[in-house]
mmCIF file of C-alpha atoms and ligand atoms in Angstrom:
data_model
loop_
_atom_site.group_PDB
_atom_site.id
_atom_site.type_symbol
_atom_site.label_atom_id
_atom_site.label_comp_id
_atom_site.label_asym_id
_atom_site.label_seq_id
_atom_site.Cartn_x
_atom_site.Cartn_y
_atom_site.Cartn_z
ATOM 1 C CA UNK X 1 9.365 21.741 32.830
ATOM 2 C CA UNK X 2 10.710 19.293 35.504
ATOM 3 C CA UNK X 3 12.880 16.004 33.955
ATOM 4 C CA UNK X 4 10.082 13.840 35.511
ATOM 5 C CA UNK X 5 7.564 15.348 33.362
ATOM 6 C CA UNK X 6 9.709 16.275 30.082
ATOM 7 C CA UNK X 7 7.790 14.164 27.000
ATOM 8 C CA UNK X 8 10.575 11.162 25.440
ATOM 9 C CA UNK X 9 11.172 13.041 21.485
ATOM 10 C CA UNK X 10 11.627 10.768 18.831
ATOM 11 C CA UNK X 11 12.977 11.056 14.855
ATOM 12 C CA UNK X 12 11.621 9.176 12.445
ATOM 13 C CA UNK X 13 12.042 9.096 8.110
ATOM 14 C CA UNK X 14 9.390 8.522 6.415
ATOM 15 C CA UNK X 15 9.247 8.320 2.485
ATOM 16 C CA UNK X 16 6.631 8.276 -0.202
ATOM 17 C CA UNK X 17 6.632 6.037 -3.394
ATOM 18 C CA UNK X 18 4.576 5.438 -6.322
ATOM 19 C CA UNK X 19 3.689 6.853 -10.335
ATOM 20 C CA UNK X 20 4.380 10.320 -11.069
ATOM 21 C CA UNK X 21 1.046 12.089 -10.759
ATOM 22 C CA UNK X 22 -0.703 9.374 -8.265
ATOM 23 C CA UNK X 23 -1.013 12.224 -6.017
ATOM 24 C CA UNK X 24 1.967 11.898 -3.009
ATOM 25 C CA UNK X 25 2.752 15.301 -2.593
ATOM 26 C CA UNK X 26 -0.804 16.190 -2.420
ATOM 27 C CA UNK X 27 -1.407 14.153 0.399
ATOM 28 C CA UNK X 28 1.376 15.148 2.189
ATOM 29 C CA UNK X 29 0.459 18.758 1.787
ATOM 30 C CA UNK X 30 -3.551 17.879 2.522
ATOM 31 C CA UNK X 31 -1.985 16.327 6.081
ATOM 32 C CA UNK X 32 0.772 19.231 6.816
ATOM 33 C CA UNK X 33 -1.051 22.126 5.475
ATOM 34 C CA UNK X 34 -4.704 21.293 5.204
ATOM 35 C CA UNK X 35 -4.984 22.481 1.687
ATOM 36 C CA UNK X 36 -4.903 21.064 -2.035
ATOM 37 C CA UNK X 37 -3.773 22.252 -5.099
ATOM 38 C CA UNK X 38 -4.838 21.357 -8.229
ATOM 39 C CA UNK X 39 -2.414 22.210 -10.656
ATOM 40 C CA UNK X 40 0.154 19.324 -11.022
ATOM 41 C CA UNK X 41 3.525 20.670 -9.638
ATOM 42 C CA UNK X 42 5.969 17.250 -10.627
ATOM 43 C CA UNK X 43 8.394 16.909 -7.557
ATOM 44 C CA UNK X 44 12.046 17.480 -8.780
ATOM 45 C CA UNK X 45 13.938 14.581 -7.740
ATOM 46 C CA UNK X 46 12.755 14.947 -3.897
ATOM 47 C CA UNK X 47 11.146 17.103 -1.540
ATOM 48 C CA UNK X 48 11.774 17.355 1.843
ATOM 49 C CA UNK X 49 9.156 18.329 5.138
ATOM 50 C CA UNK X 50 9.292 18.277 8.850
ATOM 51 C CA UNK X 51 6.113 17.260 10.710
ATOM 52 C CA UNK X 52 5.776 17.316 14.682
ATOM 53 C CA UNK X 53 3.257 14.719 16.037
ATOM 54 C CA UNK X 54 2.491 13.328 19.279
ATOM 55 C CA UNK X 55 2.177 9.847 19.814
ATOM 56 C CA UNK X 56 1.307 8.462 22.727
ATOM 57 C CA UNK X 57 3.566 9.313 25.251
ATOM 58 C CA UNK X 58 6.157 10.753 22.687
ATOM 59 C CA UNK X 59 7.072 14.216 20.788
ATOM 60 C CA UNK X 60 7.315 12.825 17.395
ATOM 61 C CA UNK X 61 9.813 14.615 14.477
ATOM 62 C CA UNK X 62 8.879 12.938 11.333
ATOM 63 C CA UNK X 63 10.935 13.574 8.548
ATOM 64 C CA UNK X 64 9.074 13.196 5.392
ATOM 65 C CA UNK X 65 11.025 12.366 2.254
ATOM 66 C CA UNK X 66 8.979 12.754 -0.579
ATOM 67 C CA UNK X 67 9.746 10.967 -3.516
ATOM 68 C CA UNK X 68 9.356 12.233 -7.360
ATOM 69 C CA UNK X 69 7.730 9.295 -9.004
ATOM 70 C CA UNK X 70 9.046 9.629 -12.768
ATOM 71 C CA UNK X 71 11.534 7.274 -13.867
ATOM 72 C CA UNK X 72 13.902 10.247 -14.773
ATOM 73 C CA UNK X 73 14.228 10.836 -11.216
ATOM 74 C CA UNK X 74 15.761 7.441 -9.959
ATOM 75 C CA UNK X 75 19.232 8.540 -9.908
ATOM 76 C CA UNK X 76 18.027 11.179 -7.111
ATOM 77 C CA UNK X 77 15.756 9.316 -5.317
ATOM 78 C CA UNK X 78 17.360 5.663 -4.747
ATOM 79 C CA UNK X 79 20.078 7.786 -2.482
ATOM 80 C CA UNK X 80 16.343 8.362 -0.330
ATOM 81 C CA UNK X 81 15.393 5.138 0.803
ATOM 82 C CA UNK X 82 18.239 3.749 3.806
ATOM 83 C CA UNK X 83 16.985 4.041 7.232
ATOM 84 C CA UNK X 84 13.539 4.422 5.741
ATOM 85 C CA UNK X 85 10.958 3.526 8.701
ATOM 86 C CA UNK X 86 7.858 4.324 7.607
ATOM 87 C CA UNK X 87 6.534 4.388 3.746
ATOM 88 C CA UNK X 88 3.348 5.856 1.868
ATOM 89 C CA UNK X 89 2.901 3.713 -1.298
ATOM 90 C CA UNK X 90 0.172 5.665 -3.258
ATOM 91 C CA UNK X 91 -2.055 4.699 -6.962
ATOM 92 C CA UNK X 92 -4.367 6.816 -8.493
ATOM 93 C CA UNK X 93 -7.896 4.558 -8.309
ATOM 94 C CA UNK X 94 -8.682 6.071 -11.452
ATOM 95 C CA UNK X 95 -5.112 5.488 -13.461
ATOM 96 C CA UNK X 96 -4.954 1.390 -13.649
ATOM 97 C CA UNK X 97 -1.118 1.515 -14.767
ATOM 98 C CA UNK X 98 -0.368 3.111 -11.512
ATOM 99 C CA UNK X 99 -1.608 0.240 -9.143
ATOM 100 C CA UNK X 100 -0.279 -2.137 -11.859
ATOM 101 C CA UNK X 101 3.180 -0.301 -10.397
ATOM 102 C CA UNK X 102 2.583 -0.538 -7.216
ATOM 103 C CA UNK X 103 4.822 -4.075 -7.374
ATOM 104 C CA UNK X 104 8.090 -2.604 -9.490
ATOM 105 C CA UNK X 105 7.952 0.387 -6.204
ATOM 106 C CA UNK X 106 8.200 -2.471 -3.767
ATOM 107 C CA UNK X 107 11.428 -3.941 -5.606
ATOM 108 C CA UNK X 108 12.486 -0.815 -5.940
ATOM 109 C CA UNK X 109 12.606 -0.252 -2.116
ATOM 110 C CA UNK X 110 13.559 -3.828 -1.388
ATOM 111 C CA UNK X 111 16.733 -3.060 -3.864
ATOM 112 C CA UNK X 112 17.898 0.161 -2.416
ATOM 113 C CA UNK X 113 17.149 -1.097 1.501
ATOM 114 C CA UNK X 114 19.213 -4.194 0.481
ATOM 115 C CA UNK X 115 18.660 -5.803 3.663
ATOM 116 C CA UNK X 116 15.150 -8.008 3.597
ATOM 117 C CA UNK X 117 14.512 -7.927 7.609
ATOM 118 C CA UNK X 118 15.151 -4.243 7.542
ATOM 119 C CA UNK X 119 12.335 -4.108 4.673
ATOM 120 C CA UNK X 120 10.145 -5.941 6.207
ATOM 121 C CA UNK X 121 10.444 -4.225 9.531
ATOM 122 C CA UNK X 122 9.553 -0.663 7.309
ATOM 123 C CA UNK X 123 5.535 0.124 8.264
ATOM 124 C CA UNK X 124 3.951 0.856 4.978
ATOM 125 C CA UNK X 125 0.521 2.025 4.277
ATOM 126 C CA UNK X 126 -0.972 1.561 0.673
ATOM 127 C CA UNK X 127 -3.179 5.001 -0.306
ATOM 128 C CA UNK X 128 -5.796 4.118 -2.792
ATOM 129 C CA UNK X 129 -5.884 7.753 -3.522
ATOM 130 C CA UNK X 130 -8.124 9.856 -5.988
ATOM 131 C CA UNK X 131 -10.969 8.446 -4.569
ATOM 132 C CA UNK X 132 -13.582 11.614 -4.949
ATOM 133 C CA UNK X 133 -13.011 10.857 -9.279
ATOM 134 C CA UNK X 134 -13.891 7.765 -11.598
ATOM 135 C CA UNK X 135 -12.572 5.087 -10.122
ATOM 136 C CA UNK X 136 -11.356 2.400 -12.404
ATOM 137 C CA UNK X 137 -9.418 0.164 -9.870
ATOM 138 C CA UNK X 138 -11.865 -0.953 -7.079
ATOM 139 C CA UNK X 139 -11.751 -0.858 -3.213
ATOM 140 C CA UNK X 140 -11.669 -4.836 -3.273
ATOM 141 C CA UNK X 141 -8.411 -5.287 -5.442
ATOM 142 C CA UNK X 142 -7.031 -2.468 -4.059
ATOM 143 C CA UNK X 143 -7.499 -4.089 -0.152
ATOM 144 C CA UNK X 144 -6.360 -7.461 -1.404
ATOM 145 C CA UNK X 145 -2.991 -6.374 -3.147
ATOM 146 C CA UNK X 146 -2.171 -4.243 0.406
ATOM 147 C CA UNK X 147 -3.083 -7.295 2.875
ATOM 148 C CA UNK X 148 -1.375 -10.218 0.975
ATOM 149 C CA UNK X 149 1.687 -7.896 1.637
ATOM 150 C CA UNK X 150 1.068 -7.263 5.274
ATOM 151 C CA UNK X 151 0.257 -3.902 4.527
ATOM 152 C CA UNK X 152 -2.138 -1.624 6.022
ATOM 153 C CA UNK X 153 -4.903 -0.163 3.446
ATOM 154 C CA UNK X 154 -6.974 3.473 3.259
ATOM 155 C CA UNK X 155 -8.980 4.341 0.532
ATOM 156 C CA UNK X 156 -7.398 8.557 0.482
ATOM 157 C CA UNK X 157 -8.601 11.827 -1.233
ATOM 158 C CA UNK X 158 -5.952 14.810 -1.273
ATOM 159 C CA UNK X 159 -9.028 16.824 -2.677
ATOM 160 C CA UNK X 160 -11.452 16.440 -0.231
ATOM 161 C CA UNK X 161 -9.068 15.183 3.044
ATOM 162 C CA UNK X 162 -10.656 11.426 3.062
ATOM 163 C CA UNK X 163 -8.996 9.298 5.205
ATOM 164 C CA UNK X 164 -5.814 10.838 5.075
ATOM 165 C CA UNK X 165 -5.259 11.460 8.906
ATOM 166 C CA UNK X 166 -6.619 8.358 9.685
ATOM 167 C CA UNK X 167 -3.663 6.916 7.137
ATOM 168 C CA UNK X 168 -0.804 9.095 8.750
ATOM 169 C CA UNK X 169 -1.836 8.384 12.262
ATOM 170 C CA UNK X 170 -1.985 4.954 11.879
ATOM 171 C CA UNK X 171 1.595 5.046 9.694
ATOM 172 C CA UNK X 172 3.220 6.931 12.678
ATOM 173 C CA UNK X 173 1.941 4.626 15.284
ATOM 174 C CA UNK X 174 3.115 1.416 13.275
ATOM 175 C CA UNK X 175 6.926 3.013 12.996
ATOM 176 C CA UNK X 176 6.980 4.136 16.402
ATOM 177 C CA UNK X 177 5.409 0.734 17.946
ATOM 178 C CA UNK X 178 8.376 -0.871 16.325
ATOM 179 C CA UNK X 179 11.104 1.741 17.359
ATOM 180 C CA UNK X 180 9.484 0.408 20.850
ATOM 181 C CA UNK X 181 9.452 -3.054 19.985
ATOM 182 C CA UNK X 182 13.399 -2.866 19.250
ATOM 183 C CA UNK X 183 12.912 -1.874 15.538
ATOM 184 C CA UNK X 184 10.520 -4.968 15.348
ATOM 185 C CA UNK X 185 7.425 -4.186 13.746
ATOM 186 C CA UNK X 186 4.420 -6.205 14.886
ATOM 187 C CA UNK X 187 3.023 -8.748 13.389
ATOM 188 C CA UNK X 188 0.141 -8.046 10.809
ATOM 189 C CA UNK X 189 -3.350 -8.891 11.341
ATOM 190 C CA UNK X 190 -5.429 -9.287 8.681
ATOM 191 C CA UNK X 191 -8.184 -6.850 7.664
ATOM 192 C CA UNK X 192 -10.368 -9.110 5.331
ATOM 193 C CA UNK X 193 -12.308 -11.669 6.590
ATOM 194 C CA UNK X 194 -10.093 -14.385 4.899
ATOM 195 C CA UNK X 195 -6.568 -16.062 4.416
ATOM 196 C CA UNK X 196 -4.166 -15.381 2.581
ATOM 197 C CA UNK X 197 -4.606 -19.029 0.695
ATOM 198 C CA UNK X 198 -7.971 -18.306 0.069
ATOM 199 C CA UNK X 199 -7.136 -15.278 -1.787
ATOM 200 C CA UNK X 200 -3.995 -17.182 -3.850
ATOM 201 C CA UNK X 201 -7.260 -20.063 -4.142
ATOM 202 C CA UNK X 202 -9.541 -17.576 -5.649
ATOM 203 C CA UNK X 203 -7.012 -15.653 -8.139
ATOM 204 C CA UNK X 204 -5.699 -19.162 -9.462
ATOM 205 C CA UNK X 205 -9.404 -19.832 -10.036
ATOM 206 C CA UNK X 206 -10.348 -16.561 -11.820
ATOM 207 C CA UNK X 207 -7.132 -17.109 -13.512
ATOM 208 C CA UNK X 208 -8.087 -20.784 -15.050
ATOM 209 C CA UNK X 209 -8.739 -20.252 -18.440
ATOM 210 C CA UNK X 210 -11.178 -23.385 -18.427
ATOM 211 C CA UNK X 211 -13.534 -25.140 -16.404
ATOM 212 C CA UNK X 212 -11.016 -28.447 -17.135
ATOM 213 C CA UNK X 213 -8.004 -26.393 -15.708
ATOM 214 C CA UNK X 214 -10.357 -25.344 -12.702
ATOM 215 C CA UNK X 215 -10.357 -28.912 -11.587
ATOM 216 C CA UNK X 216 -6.902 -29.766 -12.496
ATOM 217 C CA UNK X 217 -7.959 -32.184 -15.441
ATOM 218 C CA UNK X 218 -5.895 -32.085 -18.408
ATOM 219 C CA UNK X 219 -7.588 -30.657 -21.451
ATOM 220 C CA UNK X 220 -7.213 -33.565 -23.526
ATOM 221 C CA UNK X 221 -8.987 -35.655 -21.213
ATOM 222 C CA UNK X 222 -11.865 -37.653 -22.321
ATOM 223 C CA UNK X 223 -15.222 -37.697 -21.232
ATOM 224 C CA UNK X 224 -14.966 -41.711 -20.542
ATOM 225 C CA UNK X 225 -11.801 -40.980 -18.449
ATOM 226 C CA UNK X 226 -13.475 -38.810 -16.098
ATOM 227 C CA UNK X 227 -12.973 -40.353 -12.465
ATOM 228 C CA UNK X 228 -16.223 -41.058 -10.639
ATOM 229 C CA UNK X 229 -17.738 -38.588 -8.688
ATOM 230 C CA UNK X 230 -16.068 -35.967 -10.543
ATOM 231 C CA UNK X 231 -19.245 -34.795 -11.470
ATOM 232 C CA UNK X 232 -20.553 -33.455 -7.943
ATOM 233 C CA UNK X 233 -16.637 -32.872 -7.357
ATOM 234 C CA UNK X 234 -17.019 -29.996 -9.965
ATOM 235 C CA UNK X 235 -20.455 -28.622 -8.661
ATOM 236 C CA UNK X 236 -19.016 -28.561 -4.911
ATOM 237 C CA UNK X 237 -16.304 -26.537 -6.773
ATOM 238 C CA UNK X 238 -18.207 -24.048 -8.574
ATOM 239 C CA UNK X 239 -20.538 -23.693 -5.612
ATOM 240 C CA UNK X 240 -17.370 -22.622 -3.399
ATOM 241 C CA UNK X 241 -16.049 -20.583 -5.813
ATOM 242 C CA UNK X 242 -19.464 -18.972 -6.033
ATOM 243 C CA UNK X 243 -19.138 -18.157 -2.432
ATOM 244 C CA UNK X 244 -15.766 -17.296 -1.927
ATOM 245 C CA UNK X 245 -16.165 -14.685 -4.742
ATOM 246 C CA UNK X 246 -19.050 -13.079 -3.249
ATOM 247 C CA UNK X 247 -17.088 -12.432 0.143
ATOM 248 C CA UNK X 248 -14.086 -10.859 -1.643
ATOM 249 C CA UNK X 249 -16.636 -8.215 -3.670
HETATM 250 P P1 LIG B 301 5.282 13.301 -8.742
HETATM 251 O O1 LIG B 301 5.806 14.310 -7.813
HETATM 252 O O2 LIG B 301 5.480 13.664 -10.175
HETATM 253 O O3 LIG B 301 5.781 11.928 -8.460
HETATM 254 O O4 LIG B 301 3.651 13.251 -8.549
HETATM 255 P P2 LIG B 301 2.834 13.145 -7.177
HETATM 256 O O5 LIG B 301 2.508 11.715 -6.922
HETATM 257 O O6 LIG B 301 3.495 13.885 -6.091
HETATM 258 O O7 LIG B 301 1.453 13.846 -7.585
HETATM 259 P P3 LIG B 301 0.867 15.236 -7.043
HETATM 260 O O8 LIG B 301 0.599 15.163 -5.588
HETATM 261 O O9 LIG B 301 1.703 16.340 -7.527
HETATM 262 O O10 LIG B 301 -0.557 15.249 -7.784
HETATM 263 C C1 LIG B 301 -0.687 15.042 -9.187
HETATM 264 C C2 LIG B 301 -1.974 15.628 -9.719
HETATM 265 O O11 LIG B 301 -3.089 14.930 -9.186
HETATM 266 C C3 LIG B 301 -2.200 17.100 -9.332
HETATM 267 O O12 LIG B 301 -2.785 17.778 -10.429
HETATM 268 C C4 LIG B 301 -3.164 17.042 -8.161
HETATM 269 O O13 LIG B 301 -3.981 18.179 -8.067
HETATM 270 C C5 LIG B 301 -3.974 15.800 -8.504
HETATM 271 N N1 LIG B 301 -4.472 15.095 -7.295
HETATM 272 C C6 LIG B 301 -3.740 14.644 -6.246
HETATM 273 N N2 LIG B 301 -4.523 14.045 -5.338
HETATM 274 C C7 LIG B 301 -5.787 14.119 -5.813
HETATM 275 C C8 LIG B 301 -7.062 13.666 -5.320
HETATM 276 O O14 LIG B 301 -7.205 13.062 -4.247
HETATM 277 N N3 LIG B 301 -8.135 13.923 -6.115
HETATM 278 C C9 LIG B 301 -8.044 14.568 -7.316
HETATM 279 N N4 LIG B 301 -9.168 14.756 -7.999
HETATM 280 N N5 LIG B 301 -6.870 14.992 -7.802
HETATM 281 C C10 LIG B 301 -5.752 14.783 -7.071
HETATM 282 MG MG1 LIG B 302 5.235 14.865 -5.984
#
């Protein structure tokens, strides 16, 4: 091949996190070997894969560093996560506890990175994976816990292939856009059709456990004490929070 025409090859490390049994290593084998297997094979400590890819104009080497989720396994994997560039953070849609995780993984990779711009500079897609069973976590909370994090979201099945490309293609593009970019990853844009404080808005709402706390009145106030207009005050806020509930379902 002539210089002129020789592709630019790249390395990149890429590692997976999230609950034992969420389904990591079967999405990893769904992308690299097109097949799934059904009996649960725990990953010892870590398992390690080479992937070629082409991006763009580049010859891509990913090095895949797939993580064994169990707790027993820390002492192995935390010596994983430096120079990390690229992360797969995976739940099981139909195992609550393990998108209840999914925030004790992220200080677990903040801890071992250390440095805070480096994390934040790491492209990470969340896999809502297990999507072909009983789902008990749905799409909505699922795409709200990823994009208040500046994380991309795919809803994943290692069974039946959904959306895993999609997720891995879009994950290698993000870490190579930044190796571009200086190592800079660029800037999120939001998938859902609202903010971020709308979201924070809406949780503190469905978090109020009364109407009074709703509206920022103290329990014990009296009716007599109520400030006028507080009436329609409270039906403009149930009617918004009508509305803004509908849009995030
Ligand atoms: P550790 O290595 O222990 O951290 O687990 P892991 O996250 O790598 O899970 P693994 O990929 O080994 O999958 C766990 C179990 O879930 C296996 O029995 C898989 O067959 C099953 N599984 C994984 N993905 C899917 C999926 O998309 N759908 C269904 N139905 N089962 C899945
Ligand atoms: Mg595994």
């Amino acid at each position: 091949m002539e210089m002129g025409k020789m592709k630019k090859s790249l390395r990149i490390k890429i590692i997976s996190m999230g609950n034992a049994e969420a389904g990591k290593s079967c999405i990893i084998k769904r992308y690299c070997e097109k097949r799934f297997v059904h009996k649960y094979l725990a990953t010892i400590g870590i398992d390690y894969g080479v992937t070629k890819v082409n991006i763009r104009d580049k010859e891509v080497k990913v090095n895949i560093f797939d993580m064994a989720g169990h707790p027993i396994f820390y002492e192995v994997r935390n010596e994983f996560y430096k120079d990390t560039q690229g992360a797969i953070i995976v739940f099981d849609v139909s195992d609550r506890s393990s998108f209840e995780a999914l925030d004790s993984w992220l200080l677990e990779l903040q801890n071992e990175v250390g440095n805070q711009s480096e994390v934040d500079n790491i492209a990470v897609c969340v896999c809502a994976n297990k999507t072909d069973k009983k789902r008990v976590v749905d799409e909505s909370e699922g795409r709200i816990w990823a994009d208040t994090r500046g994380y991309h979201y795919f809803e994943t099945s290692a069974q039946t292939g959904e959306g895993v490309t999609e997720m891995f293609q879009n994950l290698f593009e993000g870490v190579v856009s930044a190796v571009e970019n200086g190592g800079k990853k660029a800037p999120f844009t939001t998938q859902l059709g609202y903010s971020k404080d709308q979201v924070e808005a809406i949780q503190k709402l469905k978090a109020a456990r009364s109407d009074y706390e709703r509206l920022g009145v103290n329990i014990g106030a009296s009716n007599k004490s109520v400030a006028p207009g507080s009436e329609e005050a409270f039906k403009l806020l149930v009617a918004a929070r009508t509305t803004l509930l509908k849009k995030c379902s």
